[in-house]
PDB file of C-alpha atoms in Angstrom:
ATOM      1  CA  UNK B 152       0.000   0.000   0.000  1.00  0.00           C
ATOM      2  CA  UNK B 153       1.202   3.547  -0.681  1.00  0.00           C
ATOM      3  CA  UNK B 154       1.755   5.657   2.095  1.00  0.00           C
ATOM      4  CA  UNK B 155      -1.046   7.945   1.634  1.00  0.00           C
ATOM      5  CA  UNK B 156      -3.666   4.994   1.558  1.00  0.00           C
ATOM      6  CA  UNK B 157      -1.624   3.296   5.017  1.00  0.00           C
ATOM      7  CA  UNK B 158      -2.378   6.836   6.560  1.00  0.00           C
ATOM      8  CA  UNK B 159      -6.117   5.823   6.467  1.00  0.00           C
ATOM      9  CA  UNK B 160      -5.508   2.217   7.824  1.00  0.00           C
ATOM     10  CA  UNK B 161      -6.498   1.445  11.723  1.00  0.00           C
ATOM     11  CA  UNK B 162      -2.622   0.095  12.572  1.00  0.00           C
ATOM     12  CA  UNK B 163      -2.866   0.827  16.487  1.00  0.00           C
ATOM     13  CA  UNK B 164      -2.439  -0.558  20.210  1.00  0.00           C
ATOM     14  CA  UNK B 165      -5.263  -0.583  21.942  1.00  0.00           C
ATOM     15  CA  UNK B 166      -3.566  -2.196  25.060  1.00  0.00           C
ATOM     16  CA  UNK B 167      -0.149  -2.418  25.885  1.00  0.00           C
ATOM     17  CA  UNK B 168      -0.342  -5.974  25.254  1.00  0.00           C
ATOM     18  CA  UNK B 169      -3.228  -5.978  22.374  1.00  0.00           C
ATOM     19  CA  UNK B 170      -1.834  -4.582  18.970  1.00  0.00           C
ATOM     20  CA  UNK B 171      -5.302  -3.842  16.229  1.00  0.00           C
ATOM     21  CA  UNK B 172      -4.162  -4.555  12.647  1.00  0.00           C
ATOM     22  CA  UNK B 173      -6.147  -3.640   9.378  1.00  0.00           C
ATOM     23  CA  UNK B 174      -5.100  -5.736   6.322  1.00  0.00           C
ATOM     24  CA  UNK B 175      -4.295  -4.591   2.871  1.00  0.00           C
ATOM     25  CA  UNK B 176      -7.466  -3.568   0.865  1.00  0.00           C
ATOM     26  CA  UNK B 177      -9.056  -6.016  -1.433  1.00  0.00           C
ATOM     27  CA  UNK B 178      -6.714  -8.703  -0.034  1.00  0.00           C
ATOM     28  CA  UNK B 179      -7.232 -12.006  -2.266  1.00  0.00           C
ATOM     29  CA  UNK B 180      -9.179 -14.971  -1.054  1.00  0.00           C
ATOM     30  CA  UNK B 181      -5.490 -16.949  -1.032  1.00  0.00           C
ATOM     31  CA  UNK B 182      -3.897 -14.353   1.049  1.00  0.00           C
ATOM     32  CA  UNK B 183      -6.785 -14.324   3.651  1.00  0.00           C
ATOM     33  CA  UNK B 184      -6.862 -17.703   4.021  1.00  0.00           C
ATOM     34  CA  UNK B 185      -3.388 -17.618   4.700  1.00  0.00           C
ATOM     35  CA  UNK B 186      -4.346 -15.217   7.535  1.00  0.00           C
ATOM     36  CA  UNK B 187      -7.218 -17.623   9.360  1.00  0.00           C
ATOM     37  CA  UNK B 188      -4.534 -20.349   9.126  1.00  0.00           C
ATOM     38  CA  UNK B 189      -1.553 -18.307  10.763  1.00  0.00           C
ATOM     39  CA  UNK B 190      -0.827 -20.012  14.134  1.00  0.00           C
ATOM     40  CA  UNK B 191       1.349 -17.113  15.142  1.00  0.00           C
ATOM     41  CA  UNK B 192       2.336 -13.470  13.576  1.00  0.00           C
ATOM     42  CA  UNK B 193       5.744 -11.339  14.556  1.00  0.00           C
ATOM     43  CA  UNK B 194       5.280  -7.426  15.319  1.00  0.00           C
ATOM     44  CA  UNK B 195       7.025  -4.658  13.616  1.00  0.00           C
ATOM     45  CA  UNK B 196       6.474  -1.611  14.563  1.00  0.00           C
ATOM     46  CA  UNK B 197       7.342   1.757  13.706  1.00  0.00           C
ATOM     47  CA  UNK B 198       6.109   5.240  15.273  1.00  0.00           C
ATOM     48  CA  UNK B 199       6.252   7.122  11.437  1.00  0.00           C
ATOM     49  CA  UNK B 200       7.919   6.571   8.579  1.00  0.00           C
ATOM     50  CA  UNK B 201      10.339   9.368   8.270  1.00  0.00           C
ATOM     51  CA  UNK B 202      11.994  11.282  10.548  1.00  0.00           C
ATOM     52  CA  UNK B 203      13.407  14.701   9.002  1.00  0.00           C
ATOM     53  CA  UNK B 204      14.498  12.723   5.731  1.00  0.00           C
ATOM     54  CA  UNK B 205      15.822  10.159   7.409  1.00  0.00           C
ATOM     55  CA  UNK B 206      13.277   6.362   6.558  1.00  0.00           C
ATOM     56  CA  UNK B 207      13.010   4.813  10.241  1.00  0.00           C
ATOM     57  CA  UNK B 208      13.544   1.194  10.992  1.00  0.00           C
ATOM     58  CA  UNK B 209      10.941  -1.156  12.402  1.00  0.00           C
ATOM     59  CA  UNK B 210      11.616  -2.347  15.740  1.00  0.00           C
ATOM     60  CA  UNK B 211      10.250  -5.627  16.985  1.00  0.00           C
ATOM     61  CA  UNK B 212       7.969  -5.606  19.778  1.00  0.00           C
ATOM     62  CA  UNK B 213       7.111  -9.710  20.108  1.00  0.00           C
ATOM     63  CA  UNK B 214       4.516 -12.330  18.948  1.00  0.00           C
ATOM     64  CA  UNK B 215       1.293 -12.775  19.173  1.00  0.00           C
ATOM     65  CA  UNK B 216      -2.107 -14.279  16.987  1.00  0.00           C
ATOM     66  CA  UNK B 217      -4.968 -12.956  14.655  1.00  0.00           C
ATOM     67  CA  UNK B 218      -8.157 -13.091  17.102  1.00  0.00           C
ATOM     68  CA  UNK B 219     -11.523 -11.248  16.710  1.00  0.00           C
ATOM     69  CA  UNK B 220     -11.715 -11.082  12.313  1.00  0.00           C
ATOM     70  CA  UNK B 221     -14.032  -7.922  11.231  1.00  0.00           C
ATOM     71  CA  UNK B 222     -14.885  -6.952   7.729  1.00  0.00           C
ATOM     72  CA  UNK B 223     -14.744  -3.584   7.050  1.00  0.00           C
ATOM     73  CA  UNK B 224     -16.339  -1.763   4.124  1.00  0.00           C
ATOM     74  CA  UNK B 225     -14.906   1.810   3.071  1.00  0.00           C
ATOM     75  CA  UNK B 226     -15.866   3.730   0.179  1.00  0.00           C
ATOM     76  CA  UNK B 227     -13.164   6.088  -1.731  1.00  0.00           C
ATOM     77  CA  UNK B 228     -14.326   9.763  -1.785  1.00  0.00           C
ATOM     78  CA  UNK B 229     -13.374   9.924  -5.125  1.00  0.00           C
ATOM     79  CA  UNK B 230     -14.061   7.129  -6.678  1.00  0.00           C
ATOM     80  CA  UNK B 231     -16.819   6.183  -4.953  1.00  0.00           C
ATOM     81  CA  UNK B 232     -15.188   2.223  -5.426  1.00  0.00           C
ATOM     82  CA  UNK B 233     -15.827  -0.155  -2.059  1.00  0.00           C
ATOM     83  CA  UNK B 234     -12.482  -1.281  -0.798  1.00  0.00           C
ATOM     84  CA  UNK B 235     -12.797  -4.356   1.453  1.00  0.00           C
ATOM     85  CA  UNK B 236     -10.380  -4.935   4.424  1.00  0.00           C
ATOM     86  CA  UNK B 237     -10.230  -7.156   7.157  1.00  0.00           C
ATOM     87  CA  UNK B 238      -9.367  -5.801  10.952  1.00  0.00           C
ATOM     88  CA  UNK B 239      -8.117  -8.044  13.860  1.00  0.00           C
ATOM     89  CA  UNK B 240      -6.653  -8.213  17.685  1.00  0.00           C
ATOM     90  CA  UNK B 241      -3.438  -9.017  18.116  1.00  0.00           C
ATOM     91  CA  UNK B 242      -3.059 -10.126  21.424  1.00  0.00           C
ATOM     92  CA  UNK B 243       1.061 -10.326  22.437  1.00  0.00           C
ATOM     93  CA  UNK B 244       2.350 -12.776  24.357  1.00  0.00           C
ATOM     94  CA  UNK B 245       4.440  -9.411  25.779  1.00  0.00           C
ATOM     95  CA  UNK B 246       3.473  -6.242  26.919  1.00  0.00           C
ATOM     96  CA  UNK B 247       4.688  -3.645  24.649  1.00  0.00           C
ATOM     97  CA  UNK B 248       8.236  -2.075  26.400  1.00  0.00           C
ATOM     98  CA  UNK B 249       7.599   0.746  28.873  1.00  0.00           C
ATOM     99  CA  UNK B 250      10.147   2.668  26.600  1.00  0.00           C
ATOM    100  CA  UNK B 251       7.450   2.499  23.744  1.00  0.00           C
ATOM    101  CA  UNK B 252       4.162   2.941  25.215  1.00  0.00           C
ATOM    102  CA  UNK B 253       4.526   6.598  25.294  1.00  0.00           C
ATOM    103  CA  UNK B 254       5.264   6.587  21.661  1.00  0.00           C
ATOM    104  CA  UNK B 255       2.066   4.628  20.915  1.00  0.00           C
ATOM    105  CA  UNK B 256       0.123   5.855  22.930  1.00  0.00           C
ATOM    106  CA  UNK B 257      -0.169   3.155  25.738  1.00  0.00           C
ATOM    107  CA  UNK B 258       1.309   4.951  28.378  1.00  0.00           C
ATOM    108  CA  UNK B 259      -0.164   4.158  31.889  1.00  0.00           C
TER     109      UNK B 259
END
């Protein structure tokens, strides 16, 4: 996905230990089977994508699995075309760092 469309995408923790993740739009019937069958996913994160000019790495944050699949529907405002994604819970088997949870807004 481009970076403009990721903008719109609902990447976020919602926990310190529970990462939501929103799938690539119009992902193929292949690919999301692929997701169901996953028995575990690894966690890259990063807080933005560049830093004055400078690309920023992911950082790994852990391991967790897809729980809780919902479809999403959005319609492009200027195309008016349906994209189709998929959202889910990531529940980690580690609490995000303390270092982090600031940046992702998790802090306690």
């Amino acid at each position: 996905a481009s970076t403009e469309e990721r903008l719109n995408y609902k990447d976020r923790f919602l926990t310190e230990s529970v990462f939501q993740w929103e799938c690539e739009n119009n992902i193929s019937a292949k690919d999301l089977q692929a997701l169901r069958m996953s028995k575990f996913v690894h966690l890259f994160i990063r807080k933005v994508e560049n830093e004055n000019g400078i690309q920023q790495p992911y950082i790994y944050v852990g391991d967790g699995n897809f729980k809780n699949e919902r479809k999403q529907e959005k319609i492009e405002e200027n195309t008016g075309k349906t994209n189709i994604t998929y959202l889910y819970d990531i529940p980690m088997n580690e609490e995000l760092p303390d270092y982090l949870q600031y940046d992702f807004g998790v802090a306690k």
